Tab-separated table of C-alpha atoms and ligand atoms in Angstrom:
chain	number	residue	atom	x	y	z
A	1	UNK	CA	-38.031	66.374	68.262
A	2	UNK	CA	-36.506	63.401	66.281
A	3	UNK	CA	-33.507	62.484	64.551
A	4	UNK	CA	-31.347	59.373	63.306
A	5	UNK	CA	-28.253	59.980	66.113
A	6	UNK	CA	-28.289	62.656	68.646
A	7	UNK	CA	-24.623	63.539	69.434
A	8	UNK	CA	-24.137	65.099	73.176
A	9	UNK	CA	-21.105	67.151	73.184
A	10	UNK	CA	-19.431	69.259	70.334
A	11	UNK	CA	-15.877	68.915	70.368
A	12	UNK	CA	-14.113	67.077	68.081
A	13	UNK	CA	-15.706	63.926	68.387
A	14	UNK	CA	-19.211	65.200	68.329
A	15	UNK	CA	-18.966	67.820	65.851
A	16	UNK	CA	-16.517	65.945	63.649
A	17	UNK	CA	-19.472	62.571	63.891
A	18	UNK	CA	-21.647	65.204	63.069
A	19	UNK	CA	-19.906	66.382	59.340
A	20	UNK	CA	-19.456	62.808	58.573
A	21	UNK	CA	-23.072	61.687	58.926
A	22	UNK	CA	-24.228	64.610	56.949
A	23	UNK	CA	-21.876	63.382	54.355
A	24	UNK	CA	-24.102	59.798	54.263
A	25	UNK	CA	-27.076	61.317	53.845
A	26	UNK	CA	-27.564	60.486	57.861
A	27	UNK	CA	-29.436	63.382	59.883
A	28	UNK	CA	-28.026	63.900	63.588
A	29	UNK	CA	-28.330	66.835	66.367
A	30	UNK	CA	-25.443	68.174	68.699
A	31	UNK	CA	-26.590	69.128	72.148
A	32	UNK	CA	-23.300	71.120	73.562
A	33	UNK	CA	-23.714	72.451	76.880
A	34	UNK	CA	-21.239	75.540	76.354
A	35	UNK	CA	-21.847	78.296	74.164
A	36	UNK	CA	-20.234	78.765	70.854
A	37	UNK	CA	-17.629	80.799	71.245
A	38	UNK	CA	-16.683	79.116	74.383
A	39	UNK	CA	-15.475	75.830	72.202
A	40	UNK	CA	-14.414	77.568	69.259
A	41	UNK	CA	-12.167	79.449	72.039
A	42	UNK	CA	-11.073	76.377	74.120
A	43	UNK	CA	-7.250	75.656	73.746
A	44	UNK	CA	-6.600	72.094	73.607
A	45	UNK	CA	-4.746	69.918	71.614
A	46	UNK	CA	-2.938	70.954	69.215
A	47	UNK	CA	-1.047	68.250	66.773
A	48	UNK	CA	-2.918	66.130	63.870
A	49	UNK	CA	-1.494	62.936	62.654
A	50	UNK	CA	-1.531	62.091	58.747
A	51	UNK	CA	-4.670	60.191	59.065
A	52	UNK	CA	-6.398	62.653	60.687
A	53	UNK	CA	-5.446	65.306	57.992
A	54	UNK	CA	-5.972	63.105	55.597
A	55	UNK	CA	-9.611	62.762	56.956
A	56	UNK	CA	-10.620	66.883	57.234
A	57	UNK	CA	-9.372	67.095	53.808
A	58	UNK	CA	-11.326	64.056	52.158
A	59	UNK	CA	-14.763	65.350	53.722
A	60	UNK	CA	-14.383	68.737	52.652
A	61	UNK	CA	-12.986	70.561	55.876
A	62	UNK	CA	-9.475	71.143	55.505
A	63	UNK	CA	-9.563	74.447	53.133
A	64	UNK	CA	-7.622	76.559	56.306
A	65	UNK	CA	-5.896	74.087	57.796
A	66	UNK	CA	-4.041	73.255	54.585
A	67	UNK	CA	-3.602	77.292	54.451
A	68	UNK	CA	-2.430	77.861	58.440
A	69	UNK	CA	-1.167	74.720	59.608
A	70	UNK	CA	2.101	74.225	60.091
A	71	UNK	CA	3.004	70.626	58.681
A	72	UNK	CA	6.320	69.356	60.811
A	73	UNK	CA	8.492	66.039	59.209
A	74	UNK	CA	10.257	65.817	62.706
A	75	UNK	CA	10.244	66.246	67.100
A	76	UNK	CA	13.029	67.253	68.566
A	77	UNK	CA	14.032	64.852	71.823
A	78	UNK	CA	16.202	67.399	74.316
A	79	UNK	CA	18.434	65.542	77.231
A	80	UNK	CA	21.446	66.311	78.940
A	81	UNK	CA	21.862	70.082	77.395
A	82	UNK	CA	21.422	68.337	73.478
A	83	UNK	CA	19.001	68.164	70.906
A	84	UNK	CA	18.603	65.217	69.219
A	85	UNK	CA	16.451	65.114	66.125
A	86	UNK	CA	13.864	62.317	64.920
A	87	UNK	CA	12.644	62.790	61.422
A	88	UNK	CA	9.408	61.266	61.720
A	89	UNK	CA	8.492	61.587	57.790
A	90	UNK	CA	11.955	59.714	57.075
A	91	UNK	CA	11.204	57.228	59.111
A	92	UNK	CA	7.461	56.883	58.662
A	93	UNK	CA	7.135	56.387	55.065
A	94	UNK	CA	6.452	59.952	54.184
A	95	UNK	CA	4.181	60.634	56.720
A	96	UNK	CA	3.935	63.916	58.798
A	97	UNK	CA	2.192	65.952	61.400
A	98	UNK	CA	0.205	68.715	61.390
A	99	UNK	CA	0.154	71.715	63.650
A	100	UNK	CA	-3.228	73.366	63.591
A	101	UNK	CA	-5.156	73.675	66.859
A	102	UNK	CA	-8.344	71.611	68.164
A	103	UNK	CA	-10.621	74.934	68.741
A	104	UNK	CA	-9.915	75.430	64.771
A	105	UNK	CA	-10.569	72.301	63.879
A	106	UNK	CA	-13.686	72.698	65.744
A	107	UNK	CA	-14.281	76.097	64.294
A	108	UNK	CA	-14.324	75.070	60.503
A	109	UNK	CA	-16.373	72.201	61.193
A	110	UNK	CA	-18.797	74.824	63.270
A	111	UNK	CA	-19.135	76.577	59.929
A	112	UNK	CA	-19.333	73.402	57.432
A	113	UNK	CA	-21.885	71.777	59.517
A	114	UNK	CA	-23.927	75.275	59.760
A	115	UNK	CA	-23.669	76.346	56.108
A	116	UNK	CA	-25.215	72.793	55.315
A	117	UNK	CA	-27.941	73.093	57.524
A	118	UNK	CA	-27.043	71.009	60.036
A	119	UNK	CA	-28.040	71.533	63.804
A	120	UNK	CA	-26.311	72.568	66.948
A	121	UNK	CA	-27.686	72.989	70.048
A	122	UNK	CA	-25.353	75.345	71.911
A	123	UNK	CA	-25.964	75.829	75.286
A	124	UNK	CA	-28.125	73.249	76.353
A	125	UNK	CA	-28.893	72.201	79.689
A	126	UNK	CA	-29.537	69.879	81.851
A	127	UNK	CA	-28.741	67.195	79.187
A	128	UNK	CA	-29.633	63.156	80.258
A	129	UNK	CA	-30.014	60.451	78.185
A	130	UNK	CA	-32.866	57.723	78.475
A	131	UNK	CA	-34.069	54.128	76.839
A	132	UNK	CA	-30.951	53.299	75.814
A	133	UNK	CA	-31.863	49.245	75.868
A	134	UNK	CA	-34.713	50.306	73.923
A	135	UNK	CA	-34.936	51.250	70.078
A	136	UNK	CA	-35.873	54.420	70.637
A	137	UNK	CA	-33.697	55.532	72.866
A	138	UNK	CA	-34.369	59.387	74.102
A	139	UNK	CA	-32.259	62.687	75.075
A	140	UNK	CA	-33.966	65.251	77.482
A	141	UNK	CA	-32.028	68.638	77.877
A	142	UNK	CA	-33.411	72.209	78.291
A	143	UNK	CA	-32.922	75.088	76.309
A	144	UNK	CA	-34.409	78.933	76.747
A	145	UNK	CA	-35.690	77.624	80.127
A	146	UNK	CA	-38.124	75.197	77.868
A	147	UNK	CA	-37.591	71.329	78.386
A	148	UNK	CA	-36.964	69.406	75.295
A	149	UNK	CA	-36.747	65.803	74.240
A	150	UNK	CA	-34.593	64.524	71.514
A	151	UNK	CA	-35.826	60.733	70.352
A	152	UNK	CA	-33.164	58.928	68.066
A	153	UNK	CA	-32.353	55.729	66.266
A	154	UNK	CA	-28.928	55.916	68.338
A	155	UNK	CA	-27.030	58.223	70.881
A	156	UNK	CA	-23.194	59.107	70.417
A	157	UNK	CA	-21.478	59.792	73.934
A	158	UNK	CA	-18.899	62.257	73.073
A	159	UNK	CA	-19.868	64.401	75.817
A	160	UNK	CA	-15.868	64.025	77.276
A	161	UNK	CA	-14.625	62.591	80.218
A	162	UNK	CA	-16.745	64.375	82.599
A	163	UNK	CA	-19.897	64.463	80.414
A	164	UNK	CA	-23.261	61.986	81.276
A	165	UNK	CA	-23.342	59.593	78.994
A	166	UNK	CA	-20.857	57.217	80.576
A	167	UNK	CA	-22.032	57.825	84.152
A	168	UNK	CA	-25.786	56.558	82.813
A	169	UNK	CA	-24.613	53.394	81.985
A	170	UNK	CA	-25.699	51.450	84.741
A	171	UNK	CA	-23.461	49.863	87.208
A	172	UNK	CA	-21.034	46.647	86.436
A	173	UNK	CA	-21.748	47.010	82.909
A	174	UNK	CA	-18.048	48.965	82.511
A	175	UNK	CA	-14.821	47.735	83.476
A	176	UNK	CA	-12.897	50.829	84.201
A	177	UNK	CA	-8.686	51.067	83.615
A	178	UNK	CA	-7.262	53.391	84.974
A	179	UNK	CA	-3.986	55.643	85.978
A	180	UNK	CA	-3.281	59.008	87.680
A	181	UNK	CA	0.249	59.710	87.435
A	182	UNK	CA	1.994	61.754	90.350
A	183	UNK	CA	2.166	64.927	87.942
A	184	UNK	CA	0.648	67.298	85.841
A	185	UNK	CA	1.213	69.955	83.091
A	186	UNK	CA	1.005	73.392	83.670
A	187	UNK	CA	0.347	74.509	80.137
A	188	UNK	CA	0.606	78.491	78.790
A	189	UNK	CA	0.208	80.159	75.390
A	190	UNK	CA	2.651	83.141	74.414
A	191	UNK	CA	2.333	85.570	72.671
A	192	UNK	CA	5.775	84.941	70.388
A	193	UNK	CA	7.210	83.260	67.562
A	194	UNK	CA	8.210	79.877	68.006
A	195	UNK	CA	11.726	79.328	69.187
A	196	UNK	CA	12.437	76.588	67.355
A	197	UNK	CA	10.808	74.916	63.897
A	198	UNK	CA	9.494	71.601	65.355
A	199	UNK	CA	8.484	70.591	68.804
A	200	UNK	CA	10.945	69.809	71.709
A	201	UNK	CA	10.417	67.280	74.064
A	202	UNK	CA	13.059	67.882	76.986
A	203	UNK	CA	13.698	65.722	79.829
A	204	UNK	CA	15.564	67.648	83.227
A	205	UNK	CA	16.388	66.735	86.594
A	206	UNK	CA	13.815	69.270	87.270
A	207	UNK	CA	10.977	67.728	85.233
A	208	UNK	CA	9.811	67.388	81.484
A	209	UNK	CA	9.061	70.482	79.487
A	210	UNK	CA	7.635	71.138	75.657
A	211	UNK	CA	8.052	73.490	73.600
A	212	UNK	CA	4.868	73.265	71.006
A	213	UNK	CA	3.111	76.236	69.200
A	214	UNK	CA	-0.414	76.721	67.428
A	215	UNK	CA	1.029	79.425	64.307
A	216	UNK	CA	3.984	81.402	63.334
A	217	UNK	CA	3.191	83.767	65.944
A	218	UNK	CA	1.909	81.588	69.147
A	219	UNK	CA	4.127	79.430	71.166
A	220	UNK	CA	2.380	76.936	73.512
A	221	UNK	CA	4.488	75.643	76.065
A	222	UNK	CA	4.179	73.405	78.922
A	223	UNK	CA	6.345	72.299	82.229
A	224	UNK	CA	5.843	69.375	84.389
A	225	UNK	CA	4.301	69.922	87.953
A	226	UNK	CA	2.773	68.817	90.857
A	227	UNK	CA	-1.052	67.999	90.246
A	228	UNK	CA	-2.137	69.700	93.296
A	229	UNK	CA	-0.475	73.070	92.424
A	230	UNK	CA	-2.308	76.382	92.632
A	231	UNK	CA	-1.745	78.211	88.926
A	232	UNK	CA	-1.630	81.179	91.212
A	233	UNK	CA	1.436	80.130	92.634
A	234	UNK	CA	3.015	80.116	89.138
A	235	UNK	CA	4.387	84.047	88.602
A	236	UNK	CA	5.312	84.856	85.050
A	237	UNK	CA	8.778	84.952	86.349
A	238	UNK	CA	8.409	81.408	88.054
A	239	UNK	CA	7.328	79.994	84.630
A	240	UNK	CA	9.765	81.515	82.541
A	241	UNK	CA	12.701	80.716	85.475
A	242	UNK	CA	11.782	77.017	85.045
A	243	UNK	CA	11.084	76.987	81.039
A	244	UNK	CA	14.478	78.555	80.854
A	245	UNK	CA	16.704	75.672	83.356
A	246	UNK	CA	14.186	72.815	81.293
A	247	UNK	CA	14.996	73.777	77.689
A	248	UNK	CA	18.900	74.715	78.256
A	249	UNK	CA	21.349	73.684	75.971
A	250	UNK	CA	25.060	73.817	75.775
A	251	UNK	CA	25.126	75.683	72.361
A	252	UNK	CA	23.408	79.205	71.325
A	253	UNK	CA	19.620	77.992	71.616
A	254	UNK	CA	17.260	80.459	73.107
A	255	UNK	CA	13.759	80.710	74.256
A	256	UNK	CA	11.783	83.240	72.442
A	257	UNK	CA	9.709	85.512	75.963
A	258	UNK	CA	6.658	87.038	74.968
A	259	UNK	CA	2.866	87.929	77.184
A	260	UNK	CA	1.516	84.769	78.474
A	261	UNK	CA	-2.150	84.724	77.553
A	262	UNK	CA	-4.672	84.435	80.158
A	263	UNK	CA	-6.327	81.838	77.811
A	264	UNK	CA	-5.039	78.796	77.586
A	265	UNK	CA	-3.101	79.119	81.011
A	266	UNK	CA	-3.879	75.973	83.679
A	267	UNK	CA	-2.654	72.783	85.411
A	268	UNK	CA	-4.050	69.101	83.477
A	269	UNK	CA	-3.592	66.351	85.840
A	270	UNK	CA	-1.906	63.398	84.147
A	271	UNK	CA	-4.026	60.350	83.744
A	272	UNK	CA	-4.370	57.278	81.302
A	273	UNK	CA	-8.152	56.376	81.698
A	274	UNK	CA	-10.319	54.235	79.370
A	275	UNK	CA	-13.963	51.303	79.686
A	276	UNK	CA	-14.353	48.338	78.119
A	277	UNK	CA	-16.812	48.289	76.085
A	278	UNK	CA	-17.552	51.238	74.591
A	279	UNK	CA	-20.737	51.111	74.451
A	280	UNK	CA	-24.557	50.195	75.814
A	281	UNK	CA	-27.053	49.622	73.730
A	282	UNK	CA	-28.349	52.514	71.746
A	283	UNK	CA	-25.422	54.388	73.165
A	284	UNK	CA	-22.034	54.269	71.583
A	285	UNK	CA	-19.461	56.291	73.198
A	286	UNK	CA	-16.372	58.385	71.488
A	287	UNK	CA	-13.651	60.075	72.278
A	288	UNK	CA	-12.757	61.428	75.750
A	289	UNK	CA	-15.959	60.441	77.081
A	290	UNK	CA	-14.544	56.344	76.768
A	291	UNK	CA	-10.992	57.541	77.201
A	292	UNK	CA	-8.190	59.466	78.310
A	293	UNK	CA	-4.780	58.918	77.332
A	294	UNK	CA	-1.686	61.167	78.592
A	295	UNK	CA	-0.964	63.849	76.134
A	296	UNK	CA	2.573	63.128	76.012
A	297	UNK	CA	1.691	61.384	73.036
A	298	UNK	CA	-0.473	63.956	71.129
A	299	UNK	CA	-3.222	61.013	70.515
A	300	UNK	CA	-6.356	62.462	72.639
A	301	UNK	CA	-7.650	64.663	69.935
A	302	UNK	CA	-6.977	61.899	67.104
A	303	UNK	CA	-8.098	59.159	68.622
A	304	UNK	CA	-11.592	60.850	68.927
A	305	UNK	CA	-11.906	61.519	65.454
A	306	UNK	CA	-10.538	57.798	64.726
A	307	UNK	CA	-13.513	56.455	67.247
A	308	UNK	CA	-15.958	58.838	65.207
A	309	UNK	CA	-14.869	57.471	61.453
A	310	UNK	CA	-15.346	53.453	63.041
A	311	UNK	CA	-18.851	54.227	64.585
A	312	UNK	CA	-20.096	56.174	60.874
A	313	UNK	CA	-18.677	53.420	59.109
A	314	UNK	CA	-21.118	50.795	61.528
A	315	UNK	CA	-23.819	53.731	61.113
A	316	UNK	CA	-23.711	53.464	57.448
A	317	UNK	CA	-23.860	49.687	57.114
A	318	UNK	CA	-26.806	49.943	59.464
A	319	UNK	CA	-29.236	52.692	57.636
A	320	UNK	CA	-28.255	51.187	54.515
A	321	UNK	CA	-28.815	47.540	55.077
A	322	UNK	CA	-30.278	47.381	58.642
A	323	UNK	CA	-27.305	45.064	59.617
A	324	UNK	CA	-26.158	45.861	62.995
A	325	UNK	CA	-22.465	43.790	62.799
A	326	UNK	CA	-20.514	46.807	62.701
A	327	UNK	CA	-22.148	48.314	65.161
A	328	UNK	CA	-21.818	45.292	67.425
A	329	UNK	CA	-18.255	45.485	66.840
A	330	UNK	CA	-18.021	49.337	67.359
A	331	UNK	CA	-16.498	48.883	70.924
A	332	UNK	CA	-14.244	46.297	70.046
A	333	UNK	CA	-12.793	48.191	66.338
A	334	UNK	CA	-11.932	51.360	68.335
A	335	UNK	CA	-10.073	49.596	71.765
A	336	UNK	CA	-7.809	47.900	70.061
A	337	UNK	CA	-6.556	50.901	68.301
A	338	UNK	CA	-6.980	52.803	71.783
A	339	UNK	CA	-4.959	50.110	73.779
A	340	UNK	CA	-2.089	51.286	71.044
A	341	UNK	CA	-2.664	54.668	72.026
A	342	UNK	CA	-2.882	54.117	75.760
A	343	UNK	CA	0.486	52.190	75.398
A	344	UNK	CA	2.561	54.898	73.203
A	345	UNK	CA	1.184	57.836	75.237
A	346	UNK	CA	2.127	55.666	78.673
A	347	UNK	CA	5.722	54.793	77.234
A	348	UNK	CA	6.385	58.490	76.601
A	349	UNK	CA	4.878	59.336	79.820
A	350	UNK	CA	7.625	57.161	81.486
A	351	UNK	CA	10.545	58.152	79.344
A	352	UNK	CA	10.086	61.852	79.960
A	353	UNK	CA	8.994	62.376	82.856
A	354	UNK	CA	10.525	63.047	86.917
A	355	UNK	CA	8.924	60.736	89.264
A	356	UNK	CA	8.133	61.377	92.297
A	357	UNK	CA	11.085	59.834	94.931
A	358	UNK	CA	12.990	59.114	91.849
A	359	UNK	CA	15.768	57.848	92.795
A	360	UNK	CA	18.846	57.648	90.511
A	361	UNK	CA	18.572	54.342	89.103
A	362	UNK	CA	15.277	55.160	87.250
A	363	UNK	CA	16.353	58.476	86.011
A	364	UNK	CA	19.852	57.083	84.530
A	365	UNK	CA	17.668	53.978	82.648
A	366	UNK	CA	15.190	56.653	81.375
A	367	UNK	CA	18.439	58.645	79.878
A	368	UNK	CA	19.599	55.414	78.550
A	369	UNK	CA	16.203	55.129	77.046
A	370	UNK	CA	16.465	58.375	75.329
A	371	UNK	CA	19.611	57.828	74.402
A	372	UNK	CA	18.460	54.521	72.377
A	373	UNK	CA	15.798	56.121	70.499
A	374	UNK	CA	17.800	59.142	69.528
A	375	UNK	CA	20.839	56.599	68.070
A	376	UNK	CA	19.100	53.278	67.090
A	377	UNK	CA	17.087	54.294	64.087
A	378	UNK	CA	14.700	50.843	64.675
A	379	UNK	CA	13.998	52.054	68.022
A	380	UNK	CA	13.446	55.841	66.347
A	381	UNK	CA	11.128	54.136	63.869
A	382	UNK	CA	8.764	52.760	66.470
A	383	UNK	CA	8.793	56.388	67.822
A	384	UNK	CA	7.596	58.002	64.549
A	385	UNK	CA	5.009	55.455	63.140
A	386	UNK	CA	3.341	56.081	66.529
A	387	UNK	CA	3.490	59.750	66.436
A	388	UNK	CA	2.330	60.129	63.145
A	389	UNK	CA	-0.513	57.535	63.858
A	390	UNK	CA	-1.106	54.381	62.669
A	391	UNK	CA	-2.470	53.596	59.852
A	392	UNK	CA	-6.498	53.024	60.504
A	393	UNK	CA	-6.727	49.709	59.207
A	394	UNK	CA	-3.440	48.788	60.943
B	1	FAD	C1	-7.794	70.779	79.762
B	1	FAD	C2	-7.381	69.849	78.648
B	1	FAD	C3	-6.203	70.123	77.938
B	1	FAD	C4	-5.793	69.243	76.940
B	1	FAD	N1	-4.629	69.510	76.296
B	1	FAD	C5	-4.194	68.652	75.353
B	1	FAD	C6	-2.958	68.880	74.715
B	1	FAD	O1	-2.278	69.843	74.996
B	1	FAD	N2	-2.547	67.971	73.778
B	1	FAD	C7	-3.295	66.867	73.477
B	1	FAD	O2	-2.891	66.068	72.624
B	1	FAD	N3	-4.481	66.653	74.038
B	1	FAD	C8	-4.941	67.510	74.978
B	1	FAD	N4	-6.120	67.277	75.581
B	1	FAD	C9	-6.907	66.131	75.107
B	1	FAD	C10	-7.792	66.474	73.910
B	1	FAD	O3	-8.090	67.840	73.928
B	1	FAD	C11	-9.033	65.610	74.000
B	1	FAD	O4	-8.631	64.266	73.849
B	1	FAD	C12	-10.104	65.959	72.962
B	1	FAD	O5	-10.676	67.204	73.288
B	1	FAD	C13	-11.174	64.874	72.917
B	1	FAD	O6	-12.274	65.319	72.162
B	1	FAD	P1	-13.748	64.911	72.576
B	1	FAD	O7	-14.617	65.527	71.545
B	1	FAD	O8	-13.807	63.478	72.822
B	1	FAD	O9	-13.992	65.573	74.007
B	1	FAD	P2	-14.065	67.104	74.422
B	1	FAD	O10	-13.154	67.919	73.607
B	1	FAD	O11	-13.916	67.121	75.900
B	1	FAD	O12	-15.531	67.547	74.030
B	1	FAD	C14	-16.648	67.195	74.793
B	1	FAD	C15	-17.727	68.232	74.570
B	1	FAD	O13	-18.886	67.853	75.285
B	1	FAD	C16	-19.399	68.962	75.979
B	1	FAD	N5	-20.151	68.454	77.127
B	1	FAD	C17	-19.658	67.977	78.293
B	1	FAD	N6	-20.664	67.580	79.091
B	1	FAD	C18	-21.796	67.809	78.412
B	1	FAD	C19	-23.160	67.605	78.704
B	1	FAD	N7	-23.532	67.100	79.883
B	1	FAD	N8	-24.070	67.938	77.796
B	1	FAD	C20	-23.704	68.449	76.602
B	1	FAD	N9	-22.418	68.679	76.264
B	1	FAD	C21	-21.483	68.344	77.152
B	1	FAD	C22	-18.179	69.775	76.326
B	1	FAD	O14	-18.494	71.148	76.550
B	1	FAD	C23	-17.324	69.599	75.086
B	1	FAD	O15	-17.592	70.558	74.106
B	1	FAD	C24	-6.565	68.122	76.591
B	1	FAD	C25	-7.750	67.881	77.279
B	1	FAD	C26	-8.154	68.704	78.305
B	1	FAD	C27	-9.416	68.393	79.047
């Protein structure tokens, strides 16, 4: 088999690099080691910033989204039994986020990429990737019990962070950054309406909680935990006990019970993870696969699809004219703009959460912290020009 770029992995980054190409007139495969309904079912992510909407729309995609998702002009920043409002389009020049989960995302762009003929390799094993000094660089993977090999122009990594392509790079060629945090999110979705119009972000003595949701009937929510906690410890009534003490307020707000979902339901250890460069070679990498940032910030998914729109840019200067300066660039382009990301998602990481041995010190600076953003409206605008995303050619 041959094609221009063979993409391994088809989430986001893969499948969204995938749709773009097409859209240049350049041919690619996805090899995707799950099965399709296992990624169009996979609850992830769940908040687009303008330029990502902006993007689905331009190339065609963004038909249901515009229909279902739920566009939100502000966050809601919950300390000390108050709500505190930051109206992220006021401050942001008009800009807004979107609410409209990553497995739908991936879904439509399933569909678009298969109605135009495009090919996806679900459930394809074994995948390694070969050559990738050489020109020709190669993918080997299995399918139907058959061995296969892929040879391309160029190989996209977005294969996330526990995919292959990064691990083939050899040795000393990365220089790895890198932070576990001494907490992680135990995340569930419920059956329910939303409890409140926009997402809360609550800080409590007993740890950070969010409210969130993926449609008018589906609240997602999340509470802060240990990273070494068995979900099975967590009873329904444990979850709801602690959602209850983490969102309470000192007026009438309530939090809207319904079935928690079996899908959807685990424990994500917080990290903040990313190489320099971002690529090898023939082998560019996107996405989760180069990076990890803490989702406090809502970036992961985004900053995926910003990696993807640099490296078709640097794809499309290089069919066209042969020039490779783009793509030479490629790693450099997408860091800086991750090294904004790692730095927003880190700072409200630190603001929100309980550390462990906190002692009182650090939790009354991170209240005085929240209570800065929430009153100073510069401080609040740094807040929502982040959230919303930057600009790409900021
Ligand atoms: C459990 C979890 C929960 C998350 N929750 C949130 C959240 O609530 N909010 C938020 O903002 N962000 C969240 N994120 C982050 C966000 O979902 C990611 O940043 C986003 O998925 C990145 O997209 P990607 O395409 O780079 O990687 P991925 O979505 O990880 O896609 C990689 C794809 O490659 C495939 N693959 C892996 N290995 C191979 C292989 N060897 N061969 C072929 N295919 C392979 C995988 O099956 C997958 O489909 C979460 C991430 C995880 C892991």
């Amino acid at each position: 088999m041959r094609t221009q770029v063979g993409i391994v992995g088809g989430g986001p980054a893969g499948i969204v690099l995938s749709h773009l190409l097409h859209l240049q007139g350049i041919e690619s495969v996805v090899l995707e080691d799950r099965s399709r309904d296992y990624v169009e079912k996979r609850i992830r992510a769940g908040v687009l910033e303008q330029g990502t909407v902006d993007l689905l729309i331009e190339s065609g995609v963004g038909d249901r989204m515009k229909k279902e998702g739920m566009v939100h002009h502000g966050i809601e920043l919950r300390f000390g039994g108050q709500g505190h409002r930051i109206p992220l389009s006021d401050l942001a020049g008009g800009r807004a986020i979107t609410i409209y989960g990553q497995h739908e995302v991936v879904k439509d762009l399933i569909r678009a990429r298969l109605d135009a003929g495009g090919e996806i390799v679900f459930e394809a094993e074994d995948v390694s990737v070969h050559d990738l000094e050489s020109q020709r660089p190669t993918i080997r993977f299995r399918k139907d019990g058959e061995d296969q090999e892929l040879t391309c122009d160029v190989i996209a990594g977005c294969d996330g962070f526990h995919g292959v392509c990064r691990p083939s790079i050899p040795d000393g060629v990365l220089t790895v950054y890198e932070r576990k945090y001494p907490f992680a999110w135990l995340g569930i979705l419920v059956e329910a309406p939303p409890s409140s119009e926009e997402l809360i972000y609550s800080y409590h003595e007993h740890g950070f909680a969010l409210h969130s949701m993926r449609s008018p009937e589906l609240t997602r929510l999340y509470i802060q935990c240990d990273p070494d906690e068995d979900i099975g410890d967590w009873s329904d009534e444990r979850i709801w006990k602690e959602l209850h003490t983490r969102f309470a307020t000192e007026d009438d707000w309530t939090l809207n019970e319904g079935p928690i979902l079996e899908t959807g339901k685990g424990i994500t250890p917080m990290r903040s993870f990313l190489v320099e460069p971002m690529q090898y070679g023939r082998l560019f990498l996107a996405g989760d696969a180069a990076h990890v940032v803490t989702p406090t910030g809502a970036k992961g998914m985004n900053l995926a699809i910003a990696d993807v729109r640099v490296l078709v840019r640097a794809l499309g200067e290089f069919y066209e004219s042969g020039r490779t300066d783009l793509l030479d660039r490629y790693s450099e382009t997408c860091l800086r703009r991750v090294w904004f990301a790692q730095r927003f998602s880190w700072w409200m990481t630190s603001m929100l959460h309980r550390f462990d041995g906190d002692n009182d010190f650090q939790h009354r600076l991170q209240l005085t912290e929240l209570d800065y953003v929430t009153s100073s409206r510069v401080a609040a605008t740094t807040l929502a020009e982040n959230y919303v995303g930057l600009p790409m050619d900021f």
